[in-house]
Amino acid sequence: MNPQHVTLVEVGPRDGLQNEAQPVAAADKIELVQRLQAAGSREIEVTSFVSPKWVPQMSDNAEVMARIHRLAGVRYSVLVPNLKGLVAALSVPLAQRPQEVVVFGAASEAFSQKNINCSVEESIERFRPVVALAHEAGLKVRGAVSCALGCPYQGEVPLDDVEWVVRLMRGIGVDHVGVADTIGVGTPRRVQAALERALKHYPLDEVSGHFHDTYGQALANIHASLALGVHVFDTSIAGLGGCPYAKGATGNVATEDVVYMLQGMGIDTGHDLDALVDAGAFISRVLGRPPASRTARALLARRAQVAA
Ligand code: HMG
Ligand code: MG
């Protein structure tokens, strides 16, 4: 049976913007967070504390974290690849600290090397003290398993490799695992198989899906995940997103599209779709292109018709 409530983790400010070549002002990122929470987002991945040489777009991480207008009841998270990143994330003013951090590993050796410059096993050893310190500081730790459905360098990724990384993450105390389709190649049955491997090591509440939409499969993959009872998904406003180290991969599944689908299925997410469309239109104006979300485009066209 499908879940009655689904939690959407809004990754637009982080995954959505990290791959943008043009600089996006910190003030616009802050306004985006503000608009998202006004539209009902209760989990927001705000930025990443990674090397500014690797991902220049996120180099304003501390400023953005320090200046967002926090809303009670919203959980703010950031990516941290290592202890240096976590220490930086913890160094923002106490009241502005994230409540959650995300370590990101991969089920593919080749991608691990390209994205974080170390092997899968080395990444786990890097994450071990990050998890310990984050817990000491009272933060929850999510772990992303990139390339769980395929790798831009290696191609096929065996399910055993997905399960191996999930097990390693569990072993170092990561609280929640996200099965990530970095390049959007997954199809529903395969997504279910990958999630089932994660569910062997984590309870249902602590497994989520992170689906890029490169091949147009993301909504189908969410639908297939719901059938397993999985009820937490990363989504990105206006369908923004991509990883600088996964060439050719397009945006994440659009928050607006997922909310529209779930509303149609009678599943609550706590979002106001019209306000989400406004948030997506805002960041799309900043970027100078229309939203990739099909739902947003349809609703904006309808608004324009009504106004004409
Ligand atoms: P490295 O070069 O091996 O690191 O990079 P290093 O420890 O040798 O340090 C090199 C330099 O980086 C030093 O500075 C460090 O201080 C600095 P220098 O002495 O040369 O001036 N440095 C840092 N600076 C700021 N913050 C830090 C940090 N760490 C080191 N945290 C490293 C290793 C992991 C740092 C690098 O590879 C990196 O930053 N990678 C991040 C790549 C990234 O952000 N990718 C996108 C996010 S993942 C994603 O999108 C996938 C996801 O959405 C799920 C999915 O779709 O699959 C989550
Ligand atoms: Mg991603």
XYZ file of C-alpha atoms and ligand atoms in Angstrom:
367
model
C 0.000 0.000 0.000
C 1.236 3.496 -0.804
C 2.312 5.736 2.093
C -0.186 8.469 3.074
C 2.463 11.082 3.643
C 5.669 11.615 1.691
C 8.603 13.737 2.824
C 10.388 15.682 0.128
C 13.920 16.837 0.809
C 14.400 19.953 -1.292
C 17.868 19.817 -2.850
C 17.444 22.730 -5.282
C 19.690 25.213 -3.473
C 22.507 22.624 -3.382
C 22.252 19.988 -6.125
C 20.172 22.373 -8.207
C 22.684 25.185 -8.247
C 26.053 23.464 -7.788
C 26.370 22.749 -11.483
C 25.421 26.212 -12.755
C 28.286 27.824 -14.661
C 27.067 31.391 -14.068
C 27.539 32.709 -10.560
C 24.341 32.899 -8.527
C 24.366 35.603 -5.839
C 24.170 34.510 -2.211
C 21.147 36.830 -1.827
C 19.288 34.867 -4.528
C 20.136 31.543 -2.877
C 18.859 32.919 0.421
C 15.654 34.147 -1.184
C 15.189 30.748 -2.810
C 15.403 29.031 0.580
C 12.921 31.554 1.957
C 10.450 30.928 -0.851
C 10.816 27.158 -0.577
C 10.038 27.095 3.108
C 7.098 29.443 2.536
C 5.857 26.893 -0.029
C 5.981 24.110 2.554
C 9.471 22.586 2.231
C 10.387 21.235 5.655
C 13.721 19.656 4.728
C 16.092 21.793 2.691
C 19.605 20.947 1.523
C 21.019 24.438 1.525
C 24.623 24.192 0.314
C 27.775 22.096 0.467
C 30.997 22.610 2.382
C 33.226 21.193 -0.335
C 36.432 22.514 -1.834
C 35.775 25.831 -3.628
C 38.320 24.727 -6.214
C 36.186 21.720 -7.037
C 32.782 23.414 -6.904
C 33.119 27.228 -7.036
C 29.347 27.759 -7.057
C 29.131 26.590 -3.435
C 32.007 28.745 -2.169
C 29.542 31.109 -0.440
C 28.396 28.217 1.778
C 29.119 29.892 5.140
C 27.539 33.172 4.091
C 24.375 31.471 2.844
C 24.039 29.346 5.975
C 24.628 32.351 8.219
C 22.076 34.553 6.464
C 19.102 32.307 5.719
C 15.980 33.207 7.669
C 15.362 30.124 9.718
C 11.817 28.907 10.118
C 10.899 26.709 13.082
C 10.136 23.169 12.010
C 12.415 23.215 8.977
C 15.442 20.929 8.926
C 18.411 22.431 7.103
C 21.169 20.174 5.812
C 24.492 20.593 4.042
C 26.897 18.291 2.231
C 30.278 17.632 3.841
C 32.918 15.496 2.111
C 35.378 15.382 5.006
C 36.193 16.697 8.489
C 37.287 20.048 7.106
C 33.848 20.502 5.591
C 32.089 19.486 8.795
C 34.205 21.806 10.927
C 33.386 24.663 8.546
C 29.674 23.796 8.704
C 29.828 23.800 12.500
C 31.622 27.146 12.511
C 28.635 29.177 11.336
C 26.822 30.974 14.190
C 25.236 28.390 16.491
C 21.651 29.391 15.731
C 22.333 28.982 12.010
C 23.994 25.565 12.131
C 22.551 22.803 9.972
C 20.696 20.089 11.884
C 21.857 17.474 9.417
C 24.881 16.764 7.250
C 25.222 14.560 4.215
C 28.276 12.473 3.423
C 28.407 11.334 -0.158
C 29.961 8.131 -1.359
C 29.462 6.058 -4.475
C 28.773 2.520 -5.542
C 31.294 2.993 -8.339
C 35.058 3.234 -7.823
C 35.532 5.367 -10.917
C 32.947 7.922 -9.817
C 34.311 8.048 -6.285
C 37.726 8.959 -7.685
C 36.333 11.652 -9.995
C 33.938 13.198 -7.492
C 35.811 13.083 -4.215
C 39.307 12.050 -5.279
C 39.552 8.815 -3.313
C 38.480 5.182 -3.442
C 35.198 3.966 -1.970
C 36.955 2.399 1.019
C 39.027 5.542 1.600
C 35.852 7.619 1.494
C 34.312 5.501 4.243
C 37.420 6.013 6.386
C 37.104 9.786 5.749
C 33.460 9.699 6.724
C 34.030 7.741 9.958
C 35.283 10.727 12.036
C 32.782 13.006 10.285
C 29.903 10.825 11.491
C 31.355 10.662 15.009
C 31.847 14.429 15.308
C 28.469 15.190 13.724
C 26.759 12.913 16.253
C 28.706 14.521 19.077
C 27.391 17.880 17.864
C 23.849 16.493 17.813
C 23.479 16.359 14.036
C 21.840 13.643 12.003
C 23.927 12.142 9.201
C 22.548 11.117 5.851
C 24.648 9.171 3.385
C 24.229 9.425 -0.371
C 25.154 6.418 -2.495
C 25.845 7.892 -5.911
C 25.742 5.866 -9.110
C 23.513 3.234 -7.512
C 21.790 2.744 -10.879
C 24.713 3.306 -13.221
C 27.951 5.208 -13.570
C 29.053 7.721 -16.225
C 32.543 6.163 -16.267
C 32.028 2.512 -15.417
C 28.555 1.901 -16.912
C 26.746 -0.944 -15.129
C 26.930 -0.942 -11.353
C 26.244 -4.337 -9.729
C 23.596 -4.434 -6.992
C 26.162 -6.135 -4.763
C 28.302 -2.990 -4.947
C 25.326 -0.844 -3.942
C 24.671 -3.094 -0.968
C 28.376 -3.122 -0.055
C 28.512 0.687 0.268
C 25.210 0.770 2.128
C 26.586 -1.794 4.580
C 29.801 0.198 5.011
C 27.791 3.351 5.712
C 25.702 1.513 8.251
C 28.913 0.219 9.830
C 30.221 3.713 10.534
C 26.913 4.886 11.974
C 25.375 6.860 9.087
C 21.742 7.339 10.144
C 19.980 7.388 6.795
C 20.887 6.218 3.320
C 19.862 7.757 0.012
C 19.936 5.610 -3.105
C 21.048 8.029 -5.804
C 20.628 7.754 -9.546
C 23.269 10.342 -10.364
C 22.877 10.110 -14.138
C 19.184 9.253 -14.276
C 19.524 5.922 -16.076
C 17.513 3.794 -13.652
C 14.183 2.184 -14.488
C 11.502 1.145 -11.987
C 12.304 -2.559 -11.415
C 15.989 -1.856 -11.090
C 15.316 1.013 -8.692
C 13.230 -1.315 -6.550
C 16.057 -3.852 -6.556
C 18.568 -1.216 -5.412
C 16.209 0.046 -2.692
C 15.620 -3.524 -1.518
C 19.375 -3.877 -1.000
C 19.379 -0.693 1.100
C 16.343 -1.902 3.053
C 18.311 -4.980 4.125
C 20.462 -2.662 6.261
C 18.259 0.328 7.110
C 14.665 0.640 8.346
C 12.053 1.902 5.888
C 11.978 5.394 7.448
C 15.711 5.795 6.847
C 15.908 4.957 3.143
C 15.260 7.549 0.466
C 15.466 7.941 -3.288
C 17.418 10.639 -5.147
C 16.543 10.466 -8.812
C 17.946 12.585 -11.595
C 15.639 12.734 -14.588
C 18.046 12.445 -17.508
C 16.094 9.638 -19.200
C 12.663 10.839 -18.053
C 12.307 7.959 -15.585
C 12.306 9.780 -12.278
C 8.540 9.982 -11.641
C 8.147 6.335 -12.608
C 10.992 5.496 -10.267
C 9.356 7.376 -7.398
C 6.087 5.581 -8.106
C 7.907 2.243 -7.998
C 9.610 3.248 -4.743
C 6.258 4.098 -3.145
C 5.139 0.549 -3.850
C 7.915 -0.611 -1.508
C 6.733 1.855 1.138
C 9.685 4.217 0.617
C 8.379 7.665 1.503
C 11.332 10.078 1.476
C 12.623 11.545 -1.777
C 15.062 14.261 -2.747
C 13.561 16.647 -5.273
C 14.711 19.899 -6.816
C 12.711 23.018 -7.529
C 12.243 23.699 -11.252
C 14.051 20.416 -11.985
C 17.437 22.039 -11.490
C 20.484 19.984 -10.822
C 23.401 17.920 -11.916
C 26.793 16.938 -10.683
C 29.889 18.625 -12.144
C 31.579 15.202 -12.120
C 28.769 13.408 -13.974
C 28.828 14.927 -17.435
C 25.621 14.688 -19.421
C 23.471 14.149 -16.356
C 20.556 16.558 -16.194
C 18.492 17.854 -13.329
C 16.858 16.144 -10.416
C 13.219 15.245 -10.555
C 11.303 18.521 -10.212
C 9.626 19.169 -6.864
C 6.573 20.628 -8.635
C 6.123 17.464 -10.745
C 6.414 15.171 -7.740
C 3.973 17.254 -5.679
C 1.490 17.267 -8.582
C 1.729 13.485 -8.961
C 1.421 12.824 -5.242
C -1.500 15.228 -4.812
C -3.240 13.355 -7.623
C -2.649 10.111 -5.720
C -4.081 11.604 -2.522
C -0.662 11.601 -0.837
C 0.159 14.588 1.333
C 3.531 16.367 1.183
C 2.613 19.589 3.001
C 3.442 21.740 -0.023
C 1.468 24.528 -1.645
C 1.894 23.816 -5.360
C 1.205 27.391 -6.484
C 3.790 28.777 -4.089
C 6.279 26.159 -5.288
C 5.675 27.216 -8.876
C 6.406 30.795 -7.794
C 9.660 29.691 -6.123
C 10.648 27.817 -9.283
C 9.747 30.809 -11.465
C 11.877 33.015 -9.231
C 15.053 30.932 -9.539
C 14.399 30.321 -13.237
C 14.283 34.098 -13.774
C 17.599 34.395 -11.936
C 19.090 31.738 -14.225
C 17.473 33.210 -17.336
C 15.647 30.101 -18.546
C 12.237 28.507 -18.072
C 11.748 25.849 -15.392
C 12.376 22.280 -16.523
C 9.363 21.157 -14.483
C 6.519 20.154 -16.809
C 3.964 20.903 -14.099
C 5.412 24.367 -13.527
C 5.350 25.125 -17.253
C 1.746 23.962 -17.554
C 0.592 25.972 -14.549
C 2.492 29.091 -15.655
C 0.940 28.798 -19.129
C -2.510 28.459 -17.569
C -1.911 31.505 -15.391
C -0.834 33.500 -18.462
C -3.998 32.398 -20.316
C -6.236 33.429 -17.431
C -4.454 36.791 -17.160
C -4.754 37.471 -20.936
P 41.344 16.809 -2.554
O 41.958 17.762 -3.517
O 41.711 15.363 -2.666
O 41.477 17.274 -1.037
O 39.773 16.954 -2.734
P 42.682 17.598 -0.117
O 42.282 17.144 1.234
O 43.958 17.103 -0.733
O 42.690 19.201 -0.120
C 43.028 19.953 -1.277
C 42.626 21.393 -1.049
O 41.200 21.498 -0.845
C 43.271 22.005 0.189
O 43.409 23.391 -0.063
C 42.219 21.819 1.241
O 42.312 22.737 2.297
C 40.943 22.069 0.442
P 44.804 24.025 -0.578
O 45.809 23.619 0.465
O 45.070 23.391 -1.924
O 44.511 25.485 -0.659
N 39.782 21.382 1.018
C 38.617 22.001 1.332
N 38.237 23.298 1.230
C 36.992 23.593 1.657
N 36.120 22.665 2.150
C 36.477 21.392 2.255
C 37.780 21.014 1.841
N 38.432 19.839 1.808
C 39.657 20.088 1.321
N 35.601 20.500 2.733
C 37.566 16.888 -1.809
C 38.895 16.157 -1.947
C 36.564 15.880 -1.245
C 37.713 18.063 -0.868
C 37.127 17.391 -3.207
O 37.192 16.303 -4.083
C 35.745 17.962 -3.218
O 35.474 19.012 -2.636
N 34.786 17.275 -3.909
C 33.415 17.687 -3.901
C 32.784 17.348 -5.200
C 31.311 17.740 -5.154
O 30.915 18.615 -4.406
N 30.481 17.058 -5.986
C 29.090 17.345 -6.030
C 28.345 16.908 -4.825
S 27.983 15.172 -4.828
C 26.566 15.028 -5.783
O 26.146 15.968 -6.389
C 25.864 13.718 -5.796
C 24.551 13.722 -5.003
O 23.677 14.728 -5.469
C 23.881 12.354 -5.142
C 23.819 11.914 -6.612
O 23.111 12.541 -7.416
O 24.513 10.955 -6.914
C 24.805 13.960 -3.518
Mg 22.400 14.552 -7.211
